[in-house]
XYZ file of C-alpha atoms in Angstrom:
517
model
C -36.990 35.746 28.713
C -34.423 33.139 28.244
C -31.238 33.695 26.695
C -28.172 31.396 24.692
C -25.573 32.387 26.054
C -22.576 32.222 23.217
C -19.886 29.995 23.608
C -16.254 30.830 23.696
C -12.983 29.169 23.835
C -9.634 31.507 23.704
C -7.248 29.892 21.433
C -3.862 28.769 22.915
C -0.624 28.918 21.355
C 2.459 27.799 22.998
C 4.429 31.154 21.858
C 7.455 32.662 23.559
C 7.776 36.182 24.110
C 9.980 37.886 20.840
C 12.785 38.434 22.714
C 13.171 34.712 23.297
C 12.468 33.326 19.218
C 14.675 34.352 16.255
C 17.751 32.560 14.577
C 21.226 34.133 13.644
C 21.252 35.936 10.988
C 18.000 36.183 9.645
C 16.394 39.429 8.859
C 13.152 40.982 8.194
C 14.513 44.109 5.887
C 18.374 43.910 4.174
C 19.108 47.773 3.492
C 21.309 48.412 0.177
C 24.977 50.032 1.002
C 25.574 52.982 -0.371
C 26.957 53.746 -3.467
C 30.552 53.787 -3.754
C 30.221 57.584 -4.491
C 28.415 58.980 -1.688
C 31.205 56.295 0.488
C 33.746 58.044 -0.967
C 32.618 61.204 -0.338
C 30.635 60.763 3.132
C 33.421 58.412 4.829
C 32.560 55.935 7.135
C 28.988 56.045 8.617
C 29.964 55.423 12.123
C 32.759 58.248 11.924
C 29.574 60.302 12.202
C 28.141 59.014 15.560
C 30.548 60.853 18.586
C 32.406 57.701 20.563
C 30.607 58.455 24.116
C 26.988 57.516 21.344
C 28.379 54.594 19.655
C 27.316 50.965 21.020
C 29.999 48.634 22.192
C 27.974 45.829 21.570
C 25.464 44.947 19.082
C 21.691 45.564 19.832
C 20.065 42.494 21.892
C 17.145 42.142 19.476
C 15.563 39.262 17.498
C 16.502 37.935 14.641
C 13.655 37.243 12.393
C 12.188 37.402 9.084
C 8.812 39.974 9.137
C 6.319 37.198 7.984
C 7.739 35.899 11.443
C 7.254 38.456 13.185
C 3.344 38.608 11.949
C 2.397 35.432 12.718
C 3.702 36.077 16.153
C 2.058 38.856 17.014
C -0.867 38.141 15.012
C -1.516 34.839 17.432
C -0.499 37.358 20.242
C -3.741 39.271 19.520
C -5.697 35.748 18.765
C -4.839 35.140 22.602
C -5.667 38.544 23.670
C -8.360 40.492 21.601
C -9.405 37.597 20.058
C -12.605 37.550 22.766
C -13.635 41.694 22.512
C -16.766 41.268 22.603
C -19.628 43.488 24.691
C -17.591 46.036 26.806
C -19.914 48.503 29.114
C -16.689 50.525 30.059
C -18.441 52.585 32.509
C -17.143 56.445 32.884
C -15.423 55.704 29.348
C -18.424 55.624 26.846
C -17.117 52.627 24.947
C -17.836 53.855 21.463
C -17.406 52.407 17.946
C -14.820 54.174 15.735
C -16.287 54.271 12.228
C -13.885 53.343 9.418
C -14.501 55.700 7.594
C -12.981 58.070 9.928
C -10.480 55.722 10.522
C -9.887 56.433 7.015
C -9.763 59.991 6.977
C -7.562 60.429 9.715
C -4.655 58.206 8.014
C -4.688 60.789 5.106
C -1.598 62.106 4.323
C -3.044 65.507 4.835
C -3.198 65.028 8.195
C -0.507 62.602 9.476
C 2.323 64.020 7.025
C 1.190 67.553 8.816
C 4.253 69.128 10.105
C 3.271 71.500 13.139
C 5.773 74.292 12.059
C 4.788 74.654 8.410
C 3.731 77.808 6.835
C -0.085 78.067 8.014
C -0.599 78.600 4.440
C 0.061 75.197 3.308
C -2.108 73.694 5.896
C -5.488 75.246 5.852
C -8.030 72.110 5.429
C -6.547 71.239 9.193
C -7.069 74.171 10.429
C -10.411 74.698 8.936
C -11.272 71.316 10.616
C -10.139 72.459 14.368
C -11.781 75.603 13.676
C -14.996 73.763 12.802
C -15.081 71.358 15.831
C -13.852 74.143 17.900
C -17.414 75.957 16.509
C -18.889 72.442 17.504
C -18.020 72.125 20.819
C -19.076 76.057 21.732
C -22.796 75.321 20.552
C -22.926 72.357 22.699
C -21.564 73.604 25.818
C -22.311 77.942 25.547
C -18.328 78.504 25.662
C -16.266 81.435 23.794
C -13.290 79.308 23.080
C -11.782 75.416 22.797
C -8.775 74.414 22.736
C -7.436 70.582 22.150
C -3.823 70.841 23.490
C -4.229 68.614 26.226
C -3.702 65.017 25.481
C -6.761 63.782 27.930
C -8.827 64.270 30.528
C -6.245 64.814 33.521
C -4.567 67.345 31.305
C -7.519 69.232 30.300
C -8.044 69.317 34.324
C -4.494 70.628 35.014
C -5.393 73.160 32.045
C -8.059 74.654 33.931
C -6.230 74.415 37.562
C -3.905 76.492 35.529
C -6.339 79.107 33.664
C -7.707 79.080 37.693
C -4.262 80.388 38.852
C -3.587 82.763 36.141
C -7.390 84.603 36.095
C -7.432 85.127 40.062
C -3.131 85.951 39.510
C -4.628 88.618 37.294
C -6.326 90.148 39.768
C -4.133 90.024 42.643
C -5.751 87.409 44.605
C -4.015 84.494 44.116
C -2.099 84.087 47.354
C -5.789 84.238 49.251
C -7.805 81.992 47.133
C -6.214 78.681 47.182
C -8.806 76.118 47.692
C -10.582 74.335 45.074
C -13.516 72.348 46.417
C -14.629 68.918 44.676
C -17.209 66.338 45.691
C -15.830 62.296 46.579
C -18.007 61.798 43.471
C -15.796 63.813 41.393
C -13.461 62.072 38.742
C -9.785 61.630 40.846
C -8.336 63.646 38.333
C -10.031 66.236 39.434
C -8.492 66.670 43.119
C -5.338 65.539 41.592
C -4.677 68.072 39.415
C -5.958 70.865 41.938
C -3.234 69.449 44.583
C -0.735 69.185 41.798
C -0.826 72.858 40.661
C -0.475 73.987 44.437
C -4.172 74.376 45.708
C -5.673 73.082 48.546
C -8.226 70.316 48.139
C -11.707 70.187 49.826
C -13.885 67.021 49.591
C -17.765 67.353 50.333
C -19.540 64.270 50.765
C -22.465 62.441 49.394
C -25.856 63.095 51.222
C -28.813 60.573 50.897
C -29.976 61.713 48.384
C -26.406 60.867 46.274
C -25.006 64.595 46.237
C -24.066 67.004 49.011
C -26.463 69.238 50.235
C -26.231 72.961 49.572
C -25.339 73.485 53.333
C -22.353 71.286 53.282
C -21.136 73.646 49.925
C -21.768 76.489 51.903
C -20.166 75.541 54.923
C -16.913 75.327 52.835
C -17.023 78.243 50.483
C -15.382 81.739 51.437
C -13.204 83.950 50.193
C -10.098 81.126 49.777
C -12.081 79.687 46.951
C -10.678 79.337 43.767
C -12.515 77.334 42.142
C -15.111 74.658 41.849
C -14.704 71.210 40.189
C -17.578 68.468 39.379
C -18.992 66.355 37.417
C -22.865 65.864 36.637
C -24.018 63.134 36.403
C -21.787 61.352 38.367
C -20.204 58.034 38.089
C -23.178 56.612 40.484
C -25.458 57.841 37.267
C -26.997 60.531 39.778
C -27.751 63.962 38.582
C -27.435 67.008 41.051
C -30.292 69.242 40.180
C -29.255 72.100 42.326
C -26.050 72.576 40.102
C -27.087 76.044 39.378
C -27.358 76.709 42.401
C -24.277 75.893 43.462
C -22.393 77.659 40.593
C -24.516 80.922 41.974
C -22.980 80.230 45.455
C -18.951 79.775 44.106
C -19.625 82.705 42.039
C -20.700 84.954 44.993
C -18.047 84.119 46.970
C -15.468 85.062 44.055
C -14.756 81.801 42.549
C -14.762 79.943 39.127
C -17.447 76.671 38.714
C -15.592 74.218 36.006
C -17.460 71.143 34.468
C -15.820 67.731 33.933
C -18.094 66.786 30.938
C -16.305 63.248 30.692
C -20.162 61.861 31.451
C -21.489 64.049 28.644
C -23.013 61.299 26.779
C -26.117 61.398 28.953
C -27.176 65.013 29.147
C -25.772 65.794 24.965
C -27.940 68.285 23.411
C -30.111 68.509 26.725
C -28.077 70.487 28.882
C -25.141 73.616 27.829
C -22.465 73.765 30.731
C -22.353 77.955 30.289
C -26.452 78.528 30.768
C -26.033 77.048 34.252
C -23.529 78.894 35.038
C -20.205 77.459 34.761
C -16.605 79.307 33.994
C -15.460 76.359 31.631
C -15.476 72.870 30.904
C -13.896 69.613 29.184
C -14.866 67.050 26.484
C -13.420 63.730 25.981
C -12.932 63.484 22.502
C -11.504 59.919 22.513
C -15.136 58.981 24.341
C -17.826 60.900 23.906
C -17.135 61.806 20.041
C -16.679 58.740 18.547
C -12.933 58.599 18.381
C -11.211 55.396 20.183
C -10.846 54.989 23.316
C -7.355 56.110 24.712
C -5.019 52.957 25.177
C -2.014 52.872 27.282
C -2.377 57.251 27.663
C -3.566 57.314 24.262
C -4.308 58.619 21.716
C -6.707 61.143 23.312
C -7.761 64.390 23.432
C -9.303 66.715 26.609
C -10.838 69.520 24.623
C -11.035 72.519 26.952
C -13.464 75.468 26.789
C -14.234 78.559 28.671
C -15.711 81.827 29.166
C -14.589 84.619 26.896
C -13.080 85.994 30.179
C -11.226 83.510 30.746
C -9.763 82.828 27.330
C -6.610 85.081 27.331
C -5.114 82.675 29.725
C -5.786 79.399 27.359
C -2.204 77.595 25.677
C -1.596 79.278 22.330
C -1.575 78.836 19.768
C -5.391 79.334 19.016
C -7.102 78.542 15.316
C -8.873 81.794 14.645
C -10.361 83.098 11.072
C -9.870 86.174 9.251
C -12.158 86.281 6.543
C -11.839 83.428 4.707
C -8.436 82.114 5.889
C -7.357 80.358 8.844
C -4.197 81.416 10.901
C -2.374 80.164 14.280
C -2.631 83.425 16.936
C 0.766 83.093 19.194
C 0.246 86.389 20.853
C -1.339 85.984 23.952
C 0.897 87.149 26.331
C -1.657 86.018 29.345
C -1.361 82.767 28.350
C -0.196 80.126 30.902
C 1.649 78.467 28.356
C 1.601 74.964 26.366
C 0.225 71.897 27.918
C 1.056 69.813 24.720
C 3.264 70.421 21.919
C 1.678 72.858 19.347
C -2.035 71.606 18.531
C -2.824 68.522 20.308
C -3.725 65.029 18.587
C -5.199 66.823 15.054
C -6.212 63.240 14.321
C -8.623 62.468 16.925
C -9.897 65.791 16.750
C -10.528 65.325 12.745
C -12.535 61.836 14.130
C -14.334 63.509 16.624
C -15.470 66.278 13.900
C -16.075 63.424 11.392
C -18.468 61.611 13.923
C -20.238 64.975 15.236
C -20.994 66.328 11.464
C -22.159 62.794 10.497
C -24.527 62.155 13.404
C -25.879 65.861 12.940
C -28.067 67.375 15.777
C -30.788 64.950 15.930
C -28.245 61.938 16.006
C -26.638 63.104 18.940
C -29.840 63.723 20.691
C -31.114 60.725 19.720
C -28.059 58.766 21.252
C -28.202 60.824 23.947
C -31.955 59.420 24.927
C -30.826 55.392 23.303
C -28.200 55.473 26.632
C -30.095 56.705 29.226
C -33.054 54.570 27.818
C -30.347 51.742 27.877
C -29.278 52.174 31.174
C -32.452 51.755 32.972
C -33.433 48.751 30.548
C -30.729 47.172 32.200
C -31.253 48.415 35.906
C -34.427 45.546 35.391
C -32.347 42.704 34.491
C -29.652 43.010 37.197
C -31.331 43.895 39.679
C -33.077 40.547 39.408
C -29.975 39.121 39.701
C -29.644 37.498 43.522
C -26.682 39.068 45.111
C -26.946 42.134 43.175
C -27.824 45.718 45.028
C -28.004 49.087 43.920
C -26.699 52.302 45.317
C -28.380 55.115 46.935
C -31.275 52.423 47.068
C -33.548 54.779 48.404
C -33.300 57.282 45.991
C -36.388 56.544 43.300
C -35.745 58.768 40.292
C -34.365 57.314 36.924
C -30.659 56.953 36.827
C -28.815 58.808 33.803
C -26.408 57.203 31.919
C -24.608 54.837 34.251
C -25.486 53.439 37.857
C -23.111 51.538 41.151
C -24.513 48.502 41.297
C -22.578 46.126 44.160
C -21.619 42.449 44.771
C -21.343 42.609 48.744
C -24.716 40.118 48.887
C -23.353 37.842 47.064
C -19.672 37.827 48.524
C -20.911 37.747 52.025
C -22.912 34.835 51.088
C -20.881 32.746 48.727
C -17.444 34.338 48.655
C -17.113 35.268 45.406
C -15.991 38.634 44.811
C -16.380 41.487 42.076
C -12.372 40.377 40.907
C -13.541 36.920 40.613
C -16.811 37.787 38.504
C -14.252 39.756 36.264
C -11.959 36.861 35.567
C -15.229 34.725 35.213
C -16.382 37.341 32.576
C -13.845 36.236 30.296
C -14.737 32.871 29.728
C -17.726 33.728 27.926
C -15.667 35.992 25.807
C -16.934 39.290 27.309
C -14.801 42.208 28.550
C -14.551 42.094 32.562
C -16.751 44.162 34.146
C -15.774 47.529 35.353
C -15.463 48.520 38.791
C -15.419 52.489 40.016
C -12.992 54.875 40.799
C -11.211 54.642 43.924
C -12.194 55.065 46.720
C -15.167 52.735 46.666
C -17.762 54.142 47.685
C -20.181 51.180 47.395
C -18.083 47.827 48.498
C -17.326 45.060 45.753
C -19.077 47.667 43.336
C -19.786 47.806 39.236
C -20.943 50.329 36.498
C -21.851 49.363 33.426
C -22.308 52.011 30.787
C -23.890 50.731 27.404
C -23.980 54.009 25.797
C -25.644 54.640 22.191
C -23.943 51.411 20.411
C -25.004 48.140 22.203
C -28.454 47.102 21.069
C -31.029 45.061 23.625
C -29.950 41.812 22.091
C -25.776 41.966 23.500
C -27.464 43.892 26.521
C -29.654 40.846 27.566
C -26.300 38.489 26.650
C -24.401 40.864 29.191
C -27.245 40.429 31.544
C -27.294 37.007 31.173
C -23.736 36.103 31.849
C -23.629 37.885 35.237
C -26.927 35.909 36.094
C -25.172 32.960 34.864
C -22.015 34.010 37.021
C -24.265 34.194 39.955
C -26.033 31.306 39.782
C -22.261 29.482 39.730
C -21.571 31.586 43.005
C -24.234 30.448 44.525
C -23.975 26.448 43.543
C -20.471 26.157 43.085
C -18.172 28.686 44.423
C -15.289 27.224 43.587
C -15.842 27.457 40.004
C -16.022 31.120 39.965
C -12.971 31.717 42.382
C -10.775 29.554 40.114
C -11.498 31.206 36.965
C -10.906 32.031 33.931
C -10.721 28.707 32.449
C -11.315 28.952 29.034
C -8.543 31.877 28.181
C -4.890 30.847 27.360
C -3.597 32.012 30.350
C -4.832 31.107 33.784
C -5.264 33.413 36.707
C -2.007 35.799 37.008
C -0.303 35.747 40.485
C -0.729 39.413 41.408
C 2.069 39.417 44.102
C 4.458 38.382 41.450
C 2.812 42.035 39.570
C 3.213 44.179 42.294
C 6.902 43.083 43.725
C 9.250 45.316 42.303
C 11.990 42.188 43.169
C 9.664 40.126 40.116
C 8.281 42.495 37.855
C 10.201 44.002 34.686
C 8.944 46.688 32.354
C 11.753 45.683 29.769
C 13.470 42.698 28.471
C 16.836 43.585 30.147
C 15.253 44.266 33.262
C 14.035 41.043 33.423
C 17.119 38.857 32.308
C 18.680 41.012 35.170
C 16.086 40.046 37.986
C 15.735 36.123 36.498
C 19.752 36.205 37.121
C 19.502 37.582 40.639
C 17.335 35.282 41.827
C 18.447 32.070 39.875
């Protein structure tokens, strides 16, 4: 089946960055003096500020009216997010944020909330982290959430932590500290284990796309602590002897913890406690409906464990007497805050908004629309010349997302996954994505299309990289020297990564265009 590709063209505008536009004098707000009164009786503002605070020069900003500085940012984002189109964001479950959560989220209630008012006057939040707390325990079998950490890597440090405290408790800490992952398992993972003092093991991937039993046993003794993977994986492969390996950590004394960040395939089919694990994490910002996290956010890692386990969690928890909600600070087990009092209430009121509305059967029913999605479009690419899969060997269905790999085509045309990316773009498409580091598979992709792109934008997405291919294979040169129809060219990533070039602020980079004028 043939299909129109859409045609795109970025707009251009020949716009300075703000720090370069403005004329003296003007202003976007004036702000009234004060009255002669409060003058007279307050003194001189800047008698206020100590003399080691004051400025001895007036700020460098500016100077611009604010219907200026709309237009300018508004053709900013004409330039930029002017071509979001179809993003498969694999590992991030690119989902859309309904307005009307968008909505209820901007409330007053809930972003005039001030953390250390009486828990009286703010029972309608607490009700609502309560609830999705509730939520989040049917889904996964856990005693106990929590939505203090601001993401996935924190929710991951969380349970490194709860890991130190619980085996701490019993007076075993100084002999268990190894935590074993997979090179499958999300980098945060590892990370986190090696940043709260444990050792890290790595198993590898057998043929089959998972490490045998033998190679978990040939690693697990009594320095255990702890367990960390993800399943499915980021290859889309699911590990069916999962239960089996919890059974083995737990034997030897240590805890199994499940990075549910690729929940969106096994939702409503699978509860992390009934095979066996100690505790596990939901993206919020991903899975449930709530934006994806920008620039660190905003996001939320909701953590949940065992009830043995729980004494250890951040306080303060949401717990209910009767029919009132109160904050419970006394947990003297706790290992302490990970984020300032609650976490993001805002993206947790989203995520509750988008669980209550899609109800049990929606979320089962997405849950089956993106693994049905994902092999739809395992067809289509793999019909693509230059295209290969991973793990081609093994047969079963993929889950939600699978590796698929450019090497073909860049060992027979040149043209490599960051050119097909910048290629991407010119038909107004978000760049593919590639795969955590390391890669595994070389010159590798993973789509994800989730519950929210229907077959029509999947056969668009299809088409382009067939399109992009077909260009690879006829005329190289075309692909290697894209984007062309954005309004910026290809960036020069040496003059990115040389600390001599690049500048985070505008003062930085008057200083390094000085120094090397």
């Amino acid at each position: 089946m043939s299909v129109e590709l859409k045609q795109y063209q970025a707009p251009v505008w020949n716009e300075p960055v703000i720090m370069e536009m403005g004329y003296p004098g003007r202003r976007g707000v004036l702000f009234p003096l004060a009255e002669p009164e409060i003058r007279q009786r307050v003194g001189d503002v800047s008698d206020l500020i100590p003399s080691g605070m004051r400025r001895q020069d007036e700020p460098a900003l500016p100077e611009m009216s604010e219907p200026e500085v709309l237009y300018h940012y508004l053709r900013l984002s004409q330039q930029t997010l002017g071509m979001m189109g179809i993003s498969l964001f694999g590992t991030c479950t690119m989902k859309y944020n309904p307005q009307i959560n968008e909505q209820l989220a901007w409330r007053p209630e809930i972003t005039e909330l001030h953390p250390l008012q009486h828990e009286d006057t703010m029972q309608g939040a607490l009700e609502i982290v309560h609830n999705m707390d509730l939520v989040l325990r049917e889904m996964s079998g856990m005693d106990q959430f929590v939505f203090q950490a601001g993401g996935g890597s924190e929710a991951a440090y969380l349970n490194c932590a709860v890991t130190r405290a619980y085996h701490a408790s019993k007076g075993e800490l100084e002999q268990r500290d190894e935590i074993i992952v997979t090179i499958q398992t999300h980098p945060c993972n590892p990370a986190t284990a090696a940043a709260a003092g444990f050792k890290v093991i790595t198993l590898m991937l057998d043929e089959n796309g998972y490490p045998s039993l033998d190679a978990l046993k040939a690693v697990v003794s009594n320095r255990t602590a702890a367990i960390m993977v993800n399943n499915p994986d980021d290859m889309g492969v699911y590990n069916p002897d999962m239960k089996e390996w919890v059974r083995i950590v737990h034997e030897a004394g240590g805890l199994a913890f499940y990075d549910a960040a690729n929940f969106n395939a096994t939702m409503s089919k699978l509860r992390a406690r009934e095979i066996g694990f100690d505790a596990c994490m939901f993206m919020l910002h991903k899975t449930f409906g709530a934006p994806k996290t920008g620039v660190g956010g905003p996001a939320t890692g909701a953590y949940g464990c065992s009830a043995e386990l729980a004494p250890f969690l951040p306080s303060p928890l949401v717990v209910r007497d009767g029919d009132r909600y109160r904050l419970d600070a006394d947990r003297p087990q706790s290992v302490g805050k990970i984020r300032e009092f609650l976490g993001n209430v805002q993206v947790v009121l989203k995520a509750y908004a988008w669980a209550r509305s899609m109800g049990a059967d929606g979320i089962s029913q997405a849950s089956d629309i993106s693994v049905m999605s994902n092999n739809y479009m395992e067809k289509g690419l793999l019909a693509i010349r230059g295209v290969t899969r991973s793990h081609p060997e093994q047969t079963t269905p993929r889950m939600e997302m699978t590796r698929y790999s450019f090497q073909t085509m860049k060992e027979e045309t040149g043209v490599d996954i960051h050119d097909v990316q910048n290629r991407m773009s010119d038909f107004g498409i978000d760049p593919l994505w590639a795969s955590h580091e390391p890669w595994l598979l070389p010159q590798p992709f993973t789509p994800e299309a989730g519950e929210m792109y229907g077959k029509e934008a999947l056969d668009q997405w299809i088409a382009v990289l067939s399109r992009i291919s077909d260009e690879a294979y006829s005329n190289p040169e075309l692909v290697k020297t894209s984007p062309h129809n954005q309004a910026i060219h290809r960036l020069k990533p040496g003059m990115i990564d040389d600390p001599s070039t690049r500048a985070m602020t505008w003062r930085a980079f008057q200083k390094k265009q000085a120094q090397t004028a």
